[in-house]
Tab-separated table of C-alpha atoms in Angstrom:
chain	number	residue	atom	x	y	z
A	1	MET	CA	-1.722	10.135	5.227
A	2	VAL	CA	0.204	8.479	8.009
A	3	ALA	CA	-1.600	6.651	10.770
A	4	GLY	CA	-0.634	8.138	14.096
A	5	ALA	CA	-0.480	6.491	17.483
A	6	GLU	CA	-3.852	8.075	18.317
A	7	ASP	CA	-5.449	6.372	15.306
A	8	ASP	CA	-4.910	2.671	15.855
A	9	ILE	CA	-5.236	0.324	12.930
A	10	ALA	CA	-8.203	-2.038	12.814
A	11	GLN	CA	-7.523	-5.266	10.978
A	12	ARG	CA	-9.016	-8.583	10.031
A	13	TYR	CA	-8.090	-11.614	7.988
A	14	VAL	CA	-10.297	-12.946	5.202
A	15	ALA	CA	-10.086	-15.984	2.951
A	16	SER	CA	-9.810	-15.427	-0.805
A	17	PRO	CA	-9.011	-17.434	-3.946
A	18	VAL	CA	-5.422	-16.113	-3.724
A	19	GLY	CA	-4.941	-17.006	-0.067
A	20	THR	CA	-5.622	-15.307	3.223
A	21	LEU	CA	-5.701	-11.516	3.003
A	22	ARG	CA	-4.935	-9.098	5.820
A	23	LEU	CA	-7.154	-5.996	5.676
A	24	GLN	CA	-6.281	-2.843	7.628
A	25	ALA	CA	-8.082	0.462	8.121
A	26	ILE	CA	-8.114	3.595	10.233
A	27	THR	CA	-10.951	6.076	10.641
A	28	ALA	CA	-9.803	7.931	7.474
A	29	GLY	CA	-9.914	4.849	5.238
A	30	VAL	CA	-8.177	1.656	4.160
A	31	VAL	CA	-4.433	1.620	4.852
A	32	GLY	CA	-3.491	-1.950	4.001
A	33	LEU	CA	-4.377	-5.069	2.069
A	34	SER	CA	-1.657	-7.687	2.010
A	35	PHE	CA	-1.210	-11.404	1.556
A	36	ALA	CA	-0.842	-13.187	4.878
A	37	GLY	CA	2.379	-15.209	5.003
A	38	VAL	CA	0.727	-18.031	6.836
A	39	ALA	CA	-2.876	-19.052	7.133
A	40	ALA	CA	-4.361	-16.891	9.850
A	41	PRO	CA	-7.723	-17.303	11.479
A	42	CYS	CA	-10.402	-15.747	9.293
A	43	ALA	CA	-12.114	-13.941	12.133
A	44	ARG	CA	-13.349	-10.408	12.484
A	45	GLY	CA	-10.987	-8.250	14.535
A	46	TYR	CA	-13.309	-5.547	15.771
A	47	HIS	CA	-11.722	-2.369	16.906
A	48	SER	CA	-12.804	0.548	19.048
A	49	HIS	CA	-13.152	2.811	15.989
A	50	ASN	CA	-16.487	1.983	14.381
A	51	GLN	CA	-15.575	3.937	11.224
A	52	ALA	CA	-12.445	1.833	10.663
A	53	ASN	CA	-14.593	-1.298	10.936
A	54	THR	CA	-17.058	0.189	8.463
A	55	TRP	CA	-14.206	0.500	5.936
A	56	LEU	CA	-13.150	-3.095	6.639
A	57	ASP	CA	-16.740	-4.290	6.106
A	58	ARG	CA	-16.941	-2.410	2.782
A	59	LEU	CA	-13.531	-3.662	1.680
A	60	GLU	CA	-14.413	-7.254	2.528
A	61	GLN	CA	-17.703	-6.981	0.605
A	62	GLN	CA	-16.041	-5.355	-2.407
A	63	LEU	CA	-13.287	-7.996	-2.456
A	64	HIS	CA	-15.975	-10.689	-2.465
A	65	GLU	CA	-17.633	-8.961	-5.451
A	66	TYR	CA	-14.257	-8.540	-7.196
A	67	PHE	CA	-13.463	-12.249	-6.877
A	68	GLN	CA	-16.970	-13.114	-8.139
A	69	GLY	CA	-16.273	-10.894	-11.144
A	70	SER	CA	-19.076	-8.386	-10.551
A	71	LEU	CA	-16.893	-5.517	-9.302
A	72	HIS	CA	-14.268	-3.903	-11.532
A	73	TYR	CA	-13.473	-0.752	-9.562
A	74	PHE	CA	-13.220	-0.371	-5.809
A	75	ASP	CA	-15.075	2.496	-4.183
A	76	LEU	CA	-13.417	3.081	-0.826
A	77	PRO	CA	-11.537	5.871	0.902
A	78	LEU	CA	-7.845	4.969	0.784
A	79	ALA	CA	-5.246	6.315	3.194
A	80	PRO	CA	-1.941	4.611	2.314
A	81	ALA	CA	1.155	5.952	4.033
A	82	GLY	CA	3.960	6.819	1.617
A	83	THR	CA	6.144	9.516	0.132
A	84	ALA	CA	4.701	12.084	-2.279
A	85	PHE	CA	6.262	10.165	-5.187
A	86	GLN	CA	4.837	6.837	-3.993
A	87	GLN	CA	1.410	8.441	-3.619
A	88	GLN	CA	1.679	9.767	-7.189
A	89	VAL	CA	2.573	6.311	-8.527
A	90	TRP	CA	-0.225	4.638	-6.543
A	91	GLN	CA	-2.715	7.185	-7.873
A	92	ALA	CA	-1.573	6.445	-11.422
A	93	LEU	CA	-1.977	2.708	-10.780
A	94	CYS	CA	-5.649	3.333	-10.046
A	95	SER	CA	-6.092	4.617	-13.594
A	96	ILE	CA	-5.129	1.301	-15.215
A	97	PRO	CA	-8.422	-0.128	-16.479
A	98	TYR	CA	-9.750	-3.453	-15.216
A	99	ALA	CA	-8.472	-6.429	-17.231
A	100	GLU	CA	-5.694	-4.375	-18.852
A	101	THR	CA	-2.016	-3.864	-18.138
A	102	CYS	CA	0.671	-1.276	-18.681
A	103	SER	CA	4.445	-1.373	-18.442
A	104	TYR	CA	6.647	0.180	-15.783
A	105	ARG	CA	7.915	2.486	-18.524
A	106	ASP	CA	4.356	3.586	-19.391
A	107	LEU	CA	3.669	4.244	-15.731
A	108	ALA	CA	6.888	6.273	-15.425
A	109	GLU	CA	5.772	8.432	-18.337
A	110	GLN	CA	2.341	8.831	-16.719
A	111	VAL	CA	3.926	10.281	-13.560
A	112	GLN	CA	6.186	12.477	-15.719
A	113	ARG	CA	9.389	10.596	-14.926
A	114	PRO	CA	10.062	8.911	-18.285
A	115	LYS	CA	13.521	7.673	-17.266
A	116	GLY	CA	12.429	6.707	-13.752
A	117	PHE	CA	10.848	3.350	-14.435
A	118	GLN	CA	13.046	1.668	-11.794
A	119	ALA	CA	11.883	4.185	-9.178
A	120	VAL	CA	8.322	3.582	-10.327
A	121	GLY	CA	8.911	-0.168	-9.947
A	122	GLN	CA	10.123	0.348	-6.388
A	123	ALA	CA	7.113	2.518	-5.518
A	124	ASN	CA	4.897	-0.116	-7.115
A	125	SER	CA	6.482	-2.835	-4.959
A	126	ARG	CA	5.782	-0.789	-1.820
A	127	ASN	CA	2.070	-0.466	-2.553
A	128	PRO	CA	0.428	-1.205	0.828
A	129	ILE	CA	-3.066	-1.845	-0.600
A	130	ALA	CA	-2.708	-4.752	-3.041
A	131	ILE	CA	-5.525	-5.553	-5.490
A	132	VAL	CA	-7.438	-2.322	-4.694
A	133	ILE	CA	-4.493	-0.242	-5.919
A	134	PRO	CA	-3.884	-2.591	-8.844
A	135	CYS	CA	-0.109	-2.936	-8.934
A	136	HIS	CA	-0.620	-6.443	-10.368
A	137	ARG	CA	-1.583	-4.777	-13.676
A	138	VAL	CA	1.966	-3.516	-14.277
A	139	ILE	CA	4.177	-5.727	-16.449
A	140	GLN	CA	7.574	-5.482	-18.141
A	141	HIS	CA	7.926	-3.403	-21.312
A	142	ASP	CA	8.581	-6.591	-23.320
A	143	GLY	CA	5.249	-8.050	-22.159
A	144	SER	CA	6.702	-10.447	-19.596
A	145	LEU	CA	5.050	-10.676	-16.203
A	146	GLY	CA	7.628	-8.929	-14.013
A	147	GLY	CA	7.711	-9.063	-10.238
A	148	TYR	CA	4.951	-8.888	-7.662
A	149	ALA	CA	5.214	-8.629	-3.887
A	150	GLY	CA	2.481	-11.262	-3.545
A	151	GLY	CA	4.339	-13.680	-5.819
A	152	SER	CA	4.202	-14.269	-9.556
A	153	GLU	CA	1.551	-17.007	-9.226
A	154	ARG	CA	-0.857	-14.572	-7.547
A	155	LYS	CA	-0.106	-11.865	-10.108
A	156	MET	CA	-0.826	-14.236	-12.979
A	157	TRP	CA	-3.998	-15.472	-11.264
A	158	LEU	CA	-5.303	-11.913	-10.747
A	159	LEU	CA	-4.587	-10.906	-14.345
A	160	ALA	CA	-6.148	-14.089	-15.745
A	161	HIS	CA	-9.174	-13.709	-13.439
A	162	GLU	CA	-9.821	-10.149	-14.591
A	163	LEU	CA	-9.495	-11.060	-18.260
A	164	LYS	CA	-11.765	-14.102	-17.859
A	165	MET	CA	-14.450	-12.118	-15.999
A	166	HIS	CA	-14.221	-9.283	-18.514
A	167	LYS	CA	-14.701	-11.659	-21.449
A	168	GLN	CA	-17.536	-13.548	-19.713
A	169	GLN	CA	-19.382	-10.265	-19.360
A	170	GLY	CA	-19.194	-9.714	-23.103
A	171	HIS	CA	-16.350	-7.206	-23.133
A	172	GLU	CA	-14.032	-7.844	-26.010
A	173	HIS	CA	-10.948	-5.748	-26.651
A	174	ASN	CA	-10.407	-4.196	-30.049
A	175	GLU	CA	-7.078	-5.531	-31.257
A	176	ASP	CA	-6.402	-2.242	-33.053
A	177	GLU	CA	-6.783	-0.264	-29.824
A	178	HIS	CA	-4.714	-2.402	-27.504
A	179	ALA	CA	-1.366	-4.106	-27.673
A	180	LYS	CA	-1.085	-7.444	-25.896
A	181	SER	CA	1.371	-8.740	-23.368
A	182	LYS	CA	3.047	-12.123	-23.794
A	183	PHE	CA	0.249	-13.443	-21.579
A	184	ASN	CA	-2.507	-12.350	-23.998
A	185	ILE	CA	-3.633	-9.647	-21.583
A	186	PRO	CA	-4.522	-6.265	-23.103
A	187	VAL	CA	-2.053	-3.464	-22.481
A	188	SER	CA	-3.659	-0.123	-21.741
A	189	SER	CA	-2.897	2.530	-24.305
A	190	HIS	CA	-4.775	5.306	-22.566
A	191	LEU	CA	-3.549	5.830	-19.027
A	192	LYS	CA	-4.987	8.922	-17.469
A	193	CYS	CA	-4.153	9.843	-13.928
A	194	VAL	CA	-7.246	10.562	-11.851
A	195	ARG	CA	-6.593	13.561	-9.646
């Protein structure tokens, strides 16, 4: 979905353990979550569309729960603007389980483009809704971290946070079921695209 001129974007900035986040929504759902380049005021930016603000309220609450470790899956309507291929990749990203990773190659196979892992990487880098659409869970095939639009420090922090919270809640990964990245983070072996 593409936000039109008649559907202005509501936005606000919120503080988080990984820096200030810029949240954006329209009446149809969340359209953006990005890392603010500079510290912005953490104030509510109310907008004329009450529904867009409702999505921002829910997103802010769910992010708070995610950073506390009590939320593993976001439950929000998403309306990111992108090509059909980007949308397909972003949908597949949502199927990567919490506290696990997969490679760009695995993701390319998931979207039925086994030789298109570079295209998948580009679509991944254009994800407009960071954290919620978990592009940080995609690593290199050799287990190395790979790139991240929010910076490698944030990517490593998010992956380590998820693994720590998962383990604290008594979830242990069966070594026989999951490979591990170089960062000791489980690699998903069972991607299934939710349609």
